[in-house]
Each structure stands twice: as structure tokens, then as C-alpha cells.
Coordinates of C-alpha atoms in Angstrom, one line a residue:
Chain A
X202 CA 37.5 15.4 9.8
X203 CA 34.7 17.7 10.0
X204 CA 31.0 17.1 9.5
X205 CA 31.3 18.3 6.2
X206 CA 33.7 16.7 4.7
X207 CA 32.5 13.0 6.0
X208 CA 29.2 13.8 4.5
X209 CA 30.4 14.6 1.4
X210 CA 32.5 11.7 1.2
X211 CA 29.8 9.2 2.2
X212 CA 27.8 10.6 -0.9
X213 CA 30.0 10.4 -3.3
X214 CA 32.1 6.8 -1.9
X215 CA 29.5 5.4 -0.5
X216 CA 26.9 6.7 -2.7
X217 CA 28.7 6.1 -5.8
X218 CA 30.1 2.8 -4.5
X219 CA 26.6 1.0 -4.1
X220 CA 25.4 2.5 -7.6
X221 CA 28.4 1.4 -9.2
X222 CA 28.4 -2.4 -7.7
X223 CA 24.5 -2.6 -8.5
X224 CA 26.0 -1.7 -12.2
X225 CA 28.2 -4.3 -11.7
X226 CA 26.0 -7.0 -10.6
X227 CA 23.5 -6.1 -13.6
X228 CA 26.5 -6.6 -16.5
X229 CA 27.1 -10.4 -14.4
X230 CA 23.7 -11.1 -13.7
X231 CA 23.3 -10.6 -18.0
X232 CA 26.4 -12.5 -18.4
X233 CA 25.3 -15.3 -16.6
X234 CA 21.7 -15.3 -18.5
X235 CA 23.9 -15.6 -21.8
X236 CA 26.5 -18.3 -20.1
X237 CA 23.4 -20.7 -18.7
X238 CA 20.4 -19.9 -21.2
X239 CA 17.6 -21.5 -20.5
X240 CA 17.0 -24.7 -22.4
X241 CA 15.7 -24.2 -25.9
X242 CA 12.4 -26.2 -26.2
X243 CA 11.3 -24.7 -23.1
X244 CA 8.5 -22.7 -24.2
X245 CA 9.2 -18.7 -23.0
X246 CA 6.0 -18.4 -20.8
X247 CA 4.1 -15.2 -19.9
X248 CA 4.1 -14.3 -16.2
Chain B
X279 CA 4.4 -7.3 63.4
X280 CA 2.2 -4.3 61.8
X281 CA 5.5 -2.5 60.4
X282 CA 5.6 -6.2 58.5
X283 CA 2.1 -6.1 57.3
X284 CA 2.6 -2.1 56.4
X285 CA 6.0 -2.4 54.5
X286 CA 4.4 -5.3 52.4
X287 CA 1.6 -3.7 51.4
X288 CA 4.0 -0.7 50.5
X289 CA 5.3 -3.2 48.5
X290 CA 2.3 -3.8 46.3
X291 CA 1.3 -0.3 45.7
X292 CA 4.9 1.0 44.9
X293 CA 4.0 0.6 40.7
X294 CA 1.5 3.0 41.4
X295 CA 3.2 5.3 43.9
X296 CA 6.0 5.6 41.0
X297 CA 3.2 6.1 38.3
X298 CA 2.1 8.8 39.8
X299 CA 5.3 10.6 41.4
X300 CA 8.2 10.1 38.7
X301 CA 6.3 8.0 35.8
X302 CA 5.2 10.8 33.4
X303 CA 7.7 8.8 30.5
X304 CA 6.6 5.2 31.5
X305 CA 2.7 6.7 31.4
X306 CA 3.0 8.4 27.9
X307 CA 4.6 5.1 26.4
X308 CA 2.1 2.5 28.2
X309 CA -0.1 4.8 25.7
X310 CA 2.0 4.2 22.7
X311 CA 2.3 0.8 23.3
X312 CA -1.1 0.6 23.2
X313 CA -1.4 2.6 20.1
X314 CA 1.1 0.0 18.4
X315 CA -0.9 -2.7 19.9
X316 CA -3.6 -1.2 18.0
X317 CA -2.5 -0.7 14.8
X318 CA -1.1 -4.3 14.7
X319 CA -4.4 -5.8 16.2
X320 CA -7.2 -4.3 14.5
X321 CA -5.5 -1.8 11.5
X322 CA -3.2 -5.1 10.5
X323 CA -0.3 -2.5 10.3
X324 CA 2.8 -4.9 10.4
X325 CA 0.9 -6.6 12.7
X326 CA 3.8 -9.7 13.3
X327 CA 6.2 -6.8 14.7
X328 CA 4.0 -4.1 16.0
X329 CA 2.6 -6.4 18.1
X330 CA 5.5 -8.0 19.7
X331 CA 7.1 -4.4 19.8
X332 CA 4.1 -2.8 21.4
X333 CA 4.0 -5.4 24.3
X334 CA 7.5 -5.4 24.8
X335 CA 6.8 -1.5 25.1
X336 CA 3.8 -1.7 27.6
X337 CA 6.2 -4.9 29.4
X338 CA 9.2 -2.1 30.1
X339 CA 7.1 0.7 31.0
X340 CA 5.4 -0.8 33.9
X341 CA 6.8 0.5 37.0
X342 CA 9.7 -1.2 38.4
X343 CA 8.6 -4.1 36.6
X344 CA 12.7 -4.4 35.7
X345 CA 12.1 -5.8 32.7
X346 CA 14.7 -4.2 30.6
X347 CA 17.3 -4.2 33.3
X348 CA 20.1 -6.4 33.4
X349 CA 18.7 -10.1 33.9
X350 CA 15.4 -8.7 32.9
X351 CA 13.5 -11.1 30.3
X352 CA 13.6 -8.3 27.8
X353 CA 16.9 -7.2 28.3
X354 CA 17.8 -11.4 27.7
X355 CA 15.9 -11.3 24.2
X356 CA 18.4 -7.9 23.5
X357 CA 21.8 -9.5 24.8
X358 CA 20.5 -12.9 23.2
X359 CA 20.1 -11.6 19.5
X360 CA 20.1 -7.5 19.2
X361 CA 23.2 -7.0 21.0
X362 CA 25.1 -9.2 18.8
X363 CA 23.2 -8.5 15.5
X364 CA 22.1 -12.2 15.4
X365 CA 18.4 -11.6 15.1
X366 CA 18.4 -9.7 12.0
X367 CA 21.1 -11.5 10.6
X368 CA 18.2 -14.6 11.0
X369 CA 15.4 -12.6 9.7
X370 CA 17.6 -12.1 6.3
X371 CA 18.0 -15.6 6.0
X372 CA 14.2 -16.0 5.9
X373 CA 14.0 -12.9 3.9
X374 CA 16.5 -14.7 1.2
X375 CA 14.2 -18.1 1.1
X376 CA 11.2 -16.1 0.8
X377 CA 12.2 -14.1 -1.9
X378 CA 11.9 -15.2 -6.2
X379 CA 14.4 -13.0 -7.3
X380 CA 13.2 -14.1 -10.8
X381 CA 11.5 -10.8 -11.9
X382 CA 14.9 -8.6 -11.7
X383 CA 17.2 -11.0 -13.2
X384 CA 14.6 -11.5 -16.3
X385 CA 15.9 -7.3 -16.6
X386 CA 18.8 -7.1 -14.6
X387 CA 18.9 -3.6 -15.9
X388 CA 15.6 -3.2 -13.2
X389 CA 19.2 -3.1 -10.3
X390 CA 19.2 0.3 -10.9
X391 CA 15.8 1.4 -9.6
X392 CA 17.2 -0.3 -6.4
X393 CA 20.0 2.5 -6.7
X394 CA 18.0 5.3 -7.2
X395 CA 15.7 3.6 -3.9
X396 CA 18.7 4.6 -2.1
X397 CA 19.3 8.3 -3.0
X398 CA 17.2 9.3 0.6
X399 CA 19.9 7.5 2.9
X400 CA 22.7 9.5 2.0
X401 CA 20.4 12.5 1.9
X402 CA 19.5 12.0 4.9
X403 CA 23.0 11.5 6.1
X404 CA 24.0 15.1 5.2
X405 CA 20.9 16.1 6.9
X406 CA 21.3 14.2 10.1
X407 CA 25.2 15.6 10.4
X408 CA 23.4 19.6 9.5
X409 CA 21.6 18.7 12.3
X410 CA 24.5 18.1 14.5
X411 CA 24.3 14.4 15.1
X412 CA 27.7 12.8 15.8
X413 CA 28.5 10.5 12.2
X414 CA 27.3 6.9 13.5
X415 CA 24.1 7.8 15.1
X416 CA 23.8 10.4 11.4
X417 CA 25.0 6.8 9.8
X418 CA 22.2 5.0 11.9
X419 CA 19.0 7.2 11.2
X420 CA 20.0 7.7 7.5
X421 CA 19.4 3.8 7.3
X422 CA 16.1 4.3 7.9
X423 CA 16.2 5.0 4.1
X424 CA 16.8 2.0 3.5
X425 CA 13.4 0.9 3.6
X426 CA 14.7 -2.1 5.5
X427 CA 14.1 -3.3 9.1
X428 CA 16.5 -5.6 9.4
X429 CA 19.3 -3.8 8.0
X430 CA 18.4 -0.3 10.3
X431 CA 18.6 -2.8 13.4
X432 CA 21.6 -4.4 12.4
X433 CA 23.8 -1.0 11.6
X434 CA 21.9 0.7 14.7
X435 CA 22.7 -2.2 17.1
X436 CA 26.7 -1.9 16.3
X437 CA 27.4 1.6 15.8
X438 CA 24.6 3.6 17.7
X439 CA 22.6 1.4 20.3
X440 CA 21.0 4.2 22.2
X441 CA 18.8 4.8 19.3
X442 CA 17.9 1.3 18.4
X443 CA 14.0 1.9 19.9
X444 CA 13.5 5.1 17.9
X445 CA 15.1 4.4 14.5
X446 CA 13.7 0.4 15.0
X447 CA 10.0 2.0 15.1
X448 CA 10.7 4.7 12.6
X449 CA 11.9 2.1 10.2
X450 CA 9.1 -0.5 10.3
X451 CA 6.3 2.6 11.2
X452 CA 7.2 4.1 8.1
X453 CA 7.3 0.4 5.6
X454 CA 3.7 0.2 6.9
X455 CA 2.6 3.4 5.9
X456 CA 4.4 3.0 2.4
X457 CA 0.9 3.2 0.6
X458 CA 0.1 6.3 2.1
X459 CA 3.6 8.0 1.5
X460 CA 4.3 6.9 -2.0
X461 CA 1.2 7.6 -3.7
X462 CA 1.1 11.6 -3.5
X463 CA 5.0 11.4 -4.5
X464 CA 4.5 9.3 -7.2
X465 CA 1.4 11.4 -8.8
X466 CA 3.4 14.5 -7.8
X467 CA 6.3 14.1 -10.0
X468 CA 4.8 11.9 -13.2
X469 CA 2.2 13.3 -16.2
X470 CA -0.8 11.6 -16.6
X471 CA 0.5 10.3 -20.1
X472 CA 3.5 8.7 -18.3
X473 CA 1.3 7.1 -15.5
X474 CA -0.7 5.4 -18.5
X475 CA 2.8 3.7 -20.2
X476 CA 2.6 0.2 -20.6
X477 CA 5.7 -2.0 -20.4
X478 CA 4.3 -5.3 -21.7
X479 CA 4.6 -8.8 -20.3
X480 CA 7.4 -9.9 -18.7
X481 CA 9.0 -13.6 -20.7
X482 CA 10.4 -15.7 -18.7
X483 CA 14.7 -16.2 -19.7
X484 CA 16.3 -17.1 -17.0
X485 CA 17.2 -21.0 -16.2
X486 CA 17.7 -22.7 -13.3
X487 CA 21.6 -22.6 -13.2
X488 CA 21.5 -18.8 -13.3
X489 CA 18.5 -18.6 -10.8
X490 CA 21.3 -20.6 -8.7
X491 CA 24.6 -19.0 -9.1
X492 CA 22.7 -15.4 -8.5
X493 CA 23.3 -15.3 -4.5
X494 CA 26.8 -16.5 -5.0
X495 CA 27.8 -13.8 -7.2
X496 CA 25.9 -11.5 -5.4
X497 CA 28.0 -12.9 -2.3
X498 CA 31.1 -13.3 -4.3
X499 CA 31.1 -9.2 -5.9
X500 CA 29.5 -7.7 -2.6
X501 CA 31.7 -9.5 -0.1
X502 CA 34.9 -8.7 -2.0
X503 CA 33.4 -4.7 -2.7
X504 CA 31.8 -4.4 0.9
X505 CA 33.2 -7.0 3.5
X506 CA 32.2 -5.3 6.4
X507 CA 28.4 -5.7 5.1
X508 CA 29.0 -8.9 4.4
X509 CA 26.7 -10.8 7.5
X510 CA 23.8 -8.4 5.4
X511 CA 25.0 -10.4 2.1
X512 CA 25.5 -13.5 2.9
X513 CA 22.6 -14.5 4.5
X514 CA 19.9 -13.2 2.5
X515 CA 22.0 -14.6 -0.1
X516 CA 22.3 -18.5 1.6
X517 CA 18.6 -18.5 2.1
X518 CA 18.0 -17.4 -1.4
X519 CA 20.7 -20.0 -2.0
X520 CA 18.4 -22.7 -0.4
X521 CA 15.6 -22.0 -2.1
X522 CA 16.9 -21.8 -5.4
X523 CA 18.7 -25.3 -5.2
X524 CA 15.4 -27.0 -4.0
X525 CA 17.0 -30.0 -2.4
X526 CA 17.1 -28.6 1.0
X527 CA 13.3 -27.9 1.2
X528 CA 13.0 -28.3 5.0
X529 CA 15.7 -25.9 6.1
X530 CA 13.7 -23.2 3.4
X531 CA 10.6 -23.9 5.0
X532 CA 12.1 -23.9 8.4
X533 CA 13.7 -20.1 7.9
X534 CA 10.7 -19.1 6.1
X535 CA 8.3 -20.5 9.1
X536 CA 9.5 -21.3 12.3
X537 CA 12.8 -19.3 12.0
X538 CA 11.3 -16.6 11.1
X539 CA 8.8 -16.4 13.3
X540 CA 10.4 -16.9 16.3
X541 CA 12.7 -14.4 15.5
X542 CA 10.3 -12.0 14.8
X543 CA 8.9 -12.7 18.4
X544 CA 12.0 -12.3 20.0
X545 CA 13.3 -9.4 18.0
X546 CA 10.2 -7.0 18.3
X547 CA 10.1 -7.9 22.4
X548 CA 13.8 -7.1 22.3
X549 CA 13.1 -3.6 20.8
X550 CA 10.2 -2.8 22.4
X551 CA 12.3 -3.6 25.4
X552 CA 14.2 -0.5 24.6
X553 CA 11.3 2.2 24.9
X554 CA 11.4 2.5 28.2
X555 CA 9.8 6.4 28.7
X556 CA 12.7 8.0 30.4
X557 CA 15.3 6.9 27.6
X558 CA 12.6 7.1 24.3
X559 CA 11.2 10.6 25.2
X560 CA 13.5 13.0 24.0
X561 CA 13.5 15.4 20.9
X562 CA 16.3 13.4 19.3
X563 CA 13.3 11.2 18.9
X564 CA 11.0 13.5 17.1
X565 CA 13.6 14.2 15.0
X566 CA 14.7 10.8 14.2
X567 CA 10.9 10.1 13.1
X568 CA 10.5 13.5 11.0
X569 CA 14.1 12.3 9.6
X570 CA 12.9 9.0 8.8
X571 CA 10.1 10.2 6.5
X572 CA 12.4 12.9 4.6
X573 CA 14.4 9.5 3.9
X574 CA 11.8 7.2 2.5
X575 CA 10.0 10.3 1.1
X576 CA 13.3 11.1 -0.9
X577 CA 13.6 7.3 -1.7
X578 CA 10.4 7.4 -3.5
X579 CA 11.2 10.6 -5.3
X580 CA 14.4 9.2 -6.6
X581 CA 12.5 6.7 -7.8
X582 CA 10.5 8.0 -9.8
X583 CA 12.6 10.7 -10.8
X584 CA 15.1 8.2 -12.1
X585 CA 12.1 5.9 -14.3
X586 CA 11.3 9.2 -15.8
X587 CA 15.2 9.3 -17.1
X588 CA 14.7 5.6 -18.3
X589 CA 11.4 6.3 -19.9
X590 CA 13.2 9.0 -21.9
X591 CA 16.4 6.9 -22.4
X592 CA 14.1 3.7 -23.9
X593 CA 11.9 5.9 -26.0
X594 CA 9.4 5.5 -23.4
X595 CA 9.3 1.8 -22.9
X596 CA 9.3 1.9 -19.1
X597 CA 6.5 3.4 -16.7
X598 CA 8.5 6.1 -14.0
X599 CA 5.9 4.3 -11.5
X600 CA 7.7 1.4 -11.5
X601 CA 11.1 3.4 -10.4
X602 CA 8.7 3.9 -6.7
X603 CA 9.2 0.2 -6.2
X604 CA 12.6 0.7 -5.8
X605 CA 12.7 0.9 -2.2
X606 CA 13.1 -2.2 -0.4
X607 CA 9.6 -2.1 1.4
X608 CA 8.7 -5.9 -0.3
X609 CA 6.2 -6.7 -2.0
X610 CA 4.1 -3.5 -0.5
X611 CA 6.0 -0.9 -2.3
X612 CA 4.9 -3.3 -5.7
X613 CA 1.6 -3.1 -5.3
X614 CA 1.3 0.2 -4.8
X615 CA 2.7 0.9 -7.8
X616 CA 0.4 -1.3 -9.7
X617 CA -2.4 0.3 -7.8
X618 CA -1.4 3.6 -8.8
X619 CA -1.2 2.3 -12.7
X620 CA -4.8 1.0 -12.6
X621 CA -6.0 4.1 -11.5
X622 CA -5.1 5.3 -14.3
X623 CA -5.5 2.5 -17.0
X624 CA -7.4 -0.5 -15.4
X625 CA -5.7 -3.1 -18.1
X626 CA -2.0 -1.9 -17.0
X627 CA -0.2 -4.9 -15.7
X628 CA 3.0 -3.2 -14.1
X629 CA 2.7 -5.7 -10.8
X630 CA 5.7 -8.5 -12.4
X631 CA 8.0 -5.2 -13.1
X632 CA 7.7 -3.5 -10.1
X633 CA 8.0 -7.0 -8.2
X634 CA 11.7 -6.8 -10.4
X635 CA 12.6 -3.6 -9.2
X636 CA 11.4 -4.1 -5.9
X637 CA 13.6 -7.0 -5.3
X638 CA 16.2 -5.1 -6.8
X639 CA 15.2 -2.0 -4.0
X640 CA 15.8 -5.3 -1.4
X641 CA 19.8 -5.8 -2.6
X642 CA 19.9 -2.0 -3.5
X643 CA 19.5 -1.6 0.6
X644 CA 21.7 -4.5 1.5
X645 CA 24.6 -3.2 -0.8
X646 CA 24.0 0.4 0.4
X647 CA 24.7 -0.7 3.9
X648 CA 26.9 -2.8 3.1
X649 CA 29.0 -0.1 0.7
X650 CA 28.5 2.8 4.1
X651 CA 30.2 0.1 6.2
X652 CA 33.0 -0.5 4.7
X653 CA 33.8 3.1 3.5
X654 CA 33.1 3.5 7.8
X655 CA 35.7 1.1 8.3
X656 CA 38.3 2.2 5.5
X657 CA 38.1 5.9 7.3
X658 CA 38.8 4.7 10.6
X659 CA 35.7 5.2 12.2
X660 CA 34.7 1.5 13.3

């Protein structure tokens, strides 16, 4: 495999691979917000 | 009895003799060491590493001082916990307990600034391999992109360790002097009217369980994605673990504290171990520093580049300044960016966003490495 080519194929695999699992983890991490909300009566506090 | 006397005395000025004869390398990095020496002691730049790294540097570049040869105490603190990635692997641990990941998962959508925090270590790759570096030392000085000691060592360490000094010191030189590099980026590539945006307060929503279960689904999704990163994931994800569950308060403390700071000790001795003058000074060098700032440099254009997409996307709800923090240089890479939005308006808050997408820079990394090692591995090439 040429330089090239292995290059090319990080960028797009790896590249493409780590955008699309931080996607991922985004879509689970709001699924687990809607799964575990917080408690109602808790007051939603500024930070 | 005077060849005795004369061949001991030989003896004691044989440093010097060196020095003077053969020790042009060791002289020029007795001065950098003192340089990083000085930057840590009185310019508090990263002061807990530089300084451990610039004696450990001054300690191998004394004159047959053997330091960093086999059985050498330097070359001990390398075998002990370089050589085998343990120190880092530590460090992440404290790293995990340190770190609230509450701002990001309050707008999980803030991950994706941690992508776009990664753009400059795969175009750095391409540059690295233009440059005709074979692909795992390219592999190991496009990390430096990710903004992340730990992570550089820990890829460096397995797959290139002749560069471990250079791409260890690019790596943490350049997270120091993030408040110098972003700034002109940042102003560079946003309008005044964007820099002035203001994104509101953030509301807490996110309970305890969730807080909880985060580093086990981050563990969980990125272990099953990126195995061979896994050591990254999983501990930065158990110390984050600890912390969150609260009821093992002296094993956080102890990995933010005393772990940690032995660690560090060791770890910057071990590096510094490895700039010894003959083996640092080369041109590969240079280049792996001038490559190192093309990476973060890029990092923090992606950044931005990428909040200016969201700003237009949410009808100009988010500031692009924030998309900067996306690079895994915490919490300095935050502040800067809510320096750089009170220059501009002094009663813009961005600090709690940027926090969120600067701990989303900190798994962006992580992943990233993770992601290149196990494409690595599924090609056959470690």
C-alpha cells in the first residue's frame, strides 16, 4: 500500500469513524437524559 | 603509584573532556533543559511536566552521567511506565476523576465540536506521509493534534518510540501556548457580529443516573467501535466512573492527588530521559515541532469553522468561538474562548459552553486515537 492510499484511507475510516461514533454517543447520551430525567421538583438551576 | 593518582583524576575531569571534544548535542540540550526549566519555574508554563521533563533533560545530557542507559534511573522510570504505556494510562485515570462531564451531556449535540477538534490529526497525517515519514511515526506526530499529552505518549510509546522525546515536548509545548495560538485563529476566521453571539445560560438536566451510566456507555460504544483504543477509554472512563458514583471518594481523590502526581513526576523524568543531544538533534525534530503546530493550528480552525456551520444551522444560536474549545487542551482552551468573547462584549458568558465542548474536545481525542488504532490494526499494520 502506498503512502497515498493509507492516507487517504485514515481520513476517510478513521476520520469518518471517530465523527460518526461521537454522533453516536450524542443520540445515547440524549437518550439516556430522556430514560433517567432528572427528578421533577428539583428546581432546573442556572450554572 | 602516580599512574593511580593520574588515571583518577582523569576520571573526574572526563564530563568535561567529553563536553568539550564530542558533546556539542548534550551542550545545546543542557540549554534547553534549562529553557524548560524556565518556562515551568518562573513563566508557570505547564510547570508540573516542564519541570520534571526539563531536569530529566539536563539529568541525560550530562556527560557520561549514564542516566538514560540501561540500568540508568531514567531509563528505570521509561521501562517502569513509558515502555509499557502504563504511565499515561494512570494519568487518564486522574484525568477521568477530575473531569465534570456535566456541561456536554447538558448539550450532547456540543460532541461534535470535539470532532471538528480533530480535523488537524488526520491533516496532519497526510502531511507527515507527503513528507515521507514511514505511516506509524506519520500516525505518531499526527497525534499531536490531538491536543492531548497522554494520548500522543501512549500511541508514540507503542508504535514509534524513537520519537517519544520530540512529539512528547511538541505536544505538551504546544497545550501551553494554546492562548497564544488560538486567539489570532479564532479572530481570523469569525465577524465581529458573530464573536458578540450570545448563547444564554446553560439549565442544568441531567440526573445523577445519567451522570453515572455516561463512562459506561462511553466504554461500552467505544470499546466495541475501537478496541484497540480501548486502555485510552476505559480509564478516563473508570475514573470519571469513580467520581460520578461518589462512594469511593478516597480512590478519586487518590488518582486526582497522589496518583497523579507521582505520575506526572515519573512520566516527565521518563521523557526528558529521552533527549539525550545525540538522539533529539536531528531535522526530523524541527519538523515534528513545525508539524505539531500545523496540527493544533488546523484543530482550532476546524473549530471554528465548524461553529460557524452551527451558528447558521441554529439560526445563529451558537457562538463559532465556542467551536475553538474543541480541542482537548482542558480547561485552557475554555477560557480562551471566553476571553476572546469578552473582548468583545464584556457581559458574554460563553465559559459553561465552551467548558461542554471542551470536554467533548477531551473524548473527541480519546475516540480519535482510539478510531486510528483500530483501523491500524484492521489493515495489518500493528
Amino acid at each position: 500500500m502506498d503512502n497515498w492510499t493509507f492516507g487517504l484511507t485514515m481520513l476517510i475510516v478513521a476520520g469518518g469513524g471517530t465523527f460518526a461514533t461521537l454522533v453516536l454517543l450524542g443520540f445515547v447520551v440524549d437518550l439516556l437524559k430522556r430514560i433517567f430525567p432528572l427528578a421533577t421538583g428539583k428546581p432546573a438551576d442556572d450554572r | 603509584m602516580i599512574d593511580s593518582i593520574v588515571a583518577g583524576v582523569s576520571g573526574l575531569g572526563a564530563g568535561v573532556a567529553y563536553l568539550f571534544s564530542q558533546g556539542l548535542p548534550n551542550a545545546i540540550m543542557l540549554a534547553v533543559g534549562g529553557v524548560l526549566l524556565y518556562l515551568g519555574a518562573k513563566k508557570d508554563v505547564e510547570p508540573l511536566l516542564l519541570i520534571p521533563i526539563g531536569m530529566g533533560c539536563v539529568l541525560v545530557n550530562i556527560p557520561l552521567s549514564e542516566l538514560g542507559a540501561e540500568g540508568g534511573l531514567l531509563k528505570i522510570f521509561y521501562d517502569m511506565g513509558v515502555g509499557n504505556e502504563l504511565f499515561p494510562l494512570l494519568i487518564f485515570v486522574a484525568i477521568g476523576a477530575m473531569t465534570d462531564f456535566g456541561p456536554l451531556l447538558e448539550n450532547p449535540r456540543i460532541l461534535l465540536f470535539g470532532a471538528a477538534g480533530q480535523v488537524g490529526i488526520f491533516l496532519t497525517l497526510l502531511l507527515a506521509l507527503a513528507l515521507g515519514f514511514p505511516v506509524l511515526e506519520a500516525v505518531s506526530i499526527a497525534i499531536i493534534g490531538a491536543c492531548d499529552g497522554p494520548t500522543a505518549i501512549y500511541v508514540t510509546s507503542q508504535y514509534a518510540p524513537q520519537l517519544l522525546g520530540p512529539v512528547s515536548v511538541a505536544a505538551y509545548s504546544y497545550m501551553a501556548l494554546v492562548p497564544i495560538i488560538m486567539p489570532p485563529i479564532m479572530r481570523a476566521l469569525t465577524t465581529e457580529k458573530e464573536r458578540t453571539i450570545r448563547m444564554g445560560t446553560v439549565k442544568k438536566s441531567v440526573s445523577p443516573t445519567a451522570k453515572l451510566l455516561f463512562p459506561l456507555v462511553v466504554t461500552l460504544i467505544g470499546g466495541l467501535i475501537a478496541p484497540k483504543g480501548l486502555p485510552l477509554l476505559g480509564t478516563i472512563m473508570l475514573g470519571n466512573f469513580m467520581r460520578e458514583s461518589g462512594v469511593v471518594q478516597r480512590l478519586t481523590k487518590a488518582s486526582e492527588n497522589e496518583i497523579a502526581n507521582v505520575v506526572t513526576l515519573f512520566l516527565g523524568l521518563a521523557i526528558g530521559g529521552t533527549m539525550e543531544g545525540h538522539a533529539f538533534l536531528k531535522p526530523t525534530t524541527l519538523a515534528i515541532f513545525g508539524m505539531g503546530f500545523v496540527a493544533i493550528s488546523m484543530d482550532v480552525a476546524a473549530g471554528v469553522l465548524f461553529g460557524k456551520l452551527m451558528c447558521r444551522l441554529t439560526g445563529g444560536r451558537i457562538n463559532p468561538l465556542v467551536g475553538a474549545a474543541g480541542i482537548s487542551a482542558y480547561p485552557m482552551a475554555a477560557r480562551v474562548v471566553q476571553t476572546q468573547g469578552q473582548r468583545y462584549d464584556k457581559k458574554n458568558h460563553l465559559l459553561m459552553h465552551a467548558v461542554g465542548a471542551n470536554t467533548g474536545g477531551q473524548i473527541g481525542s480519546v475516540v480519535a486515537a482510539a478510531v486510528m488504532l483500530s483501523v491500524l490494526k484492521g489493515m495489518g499494520l500493528i
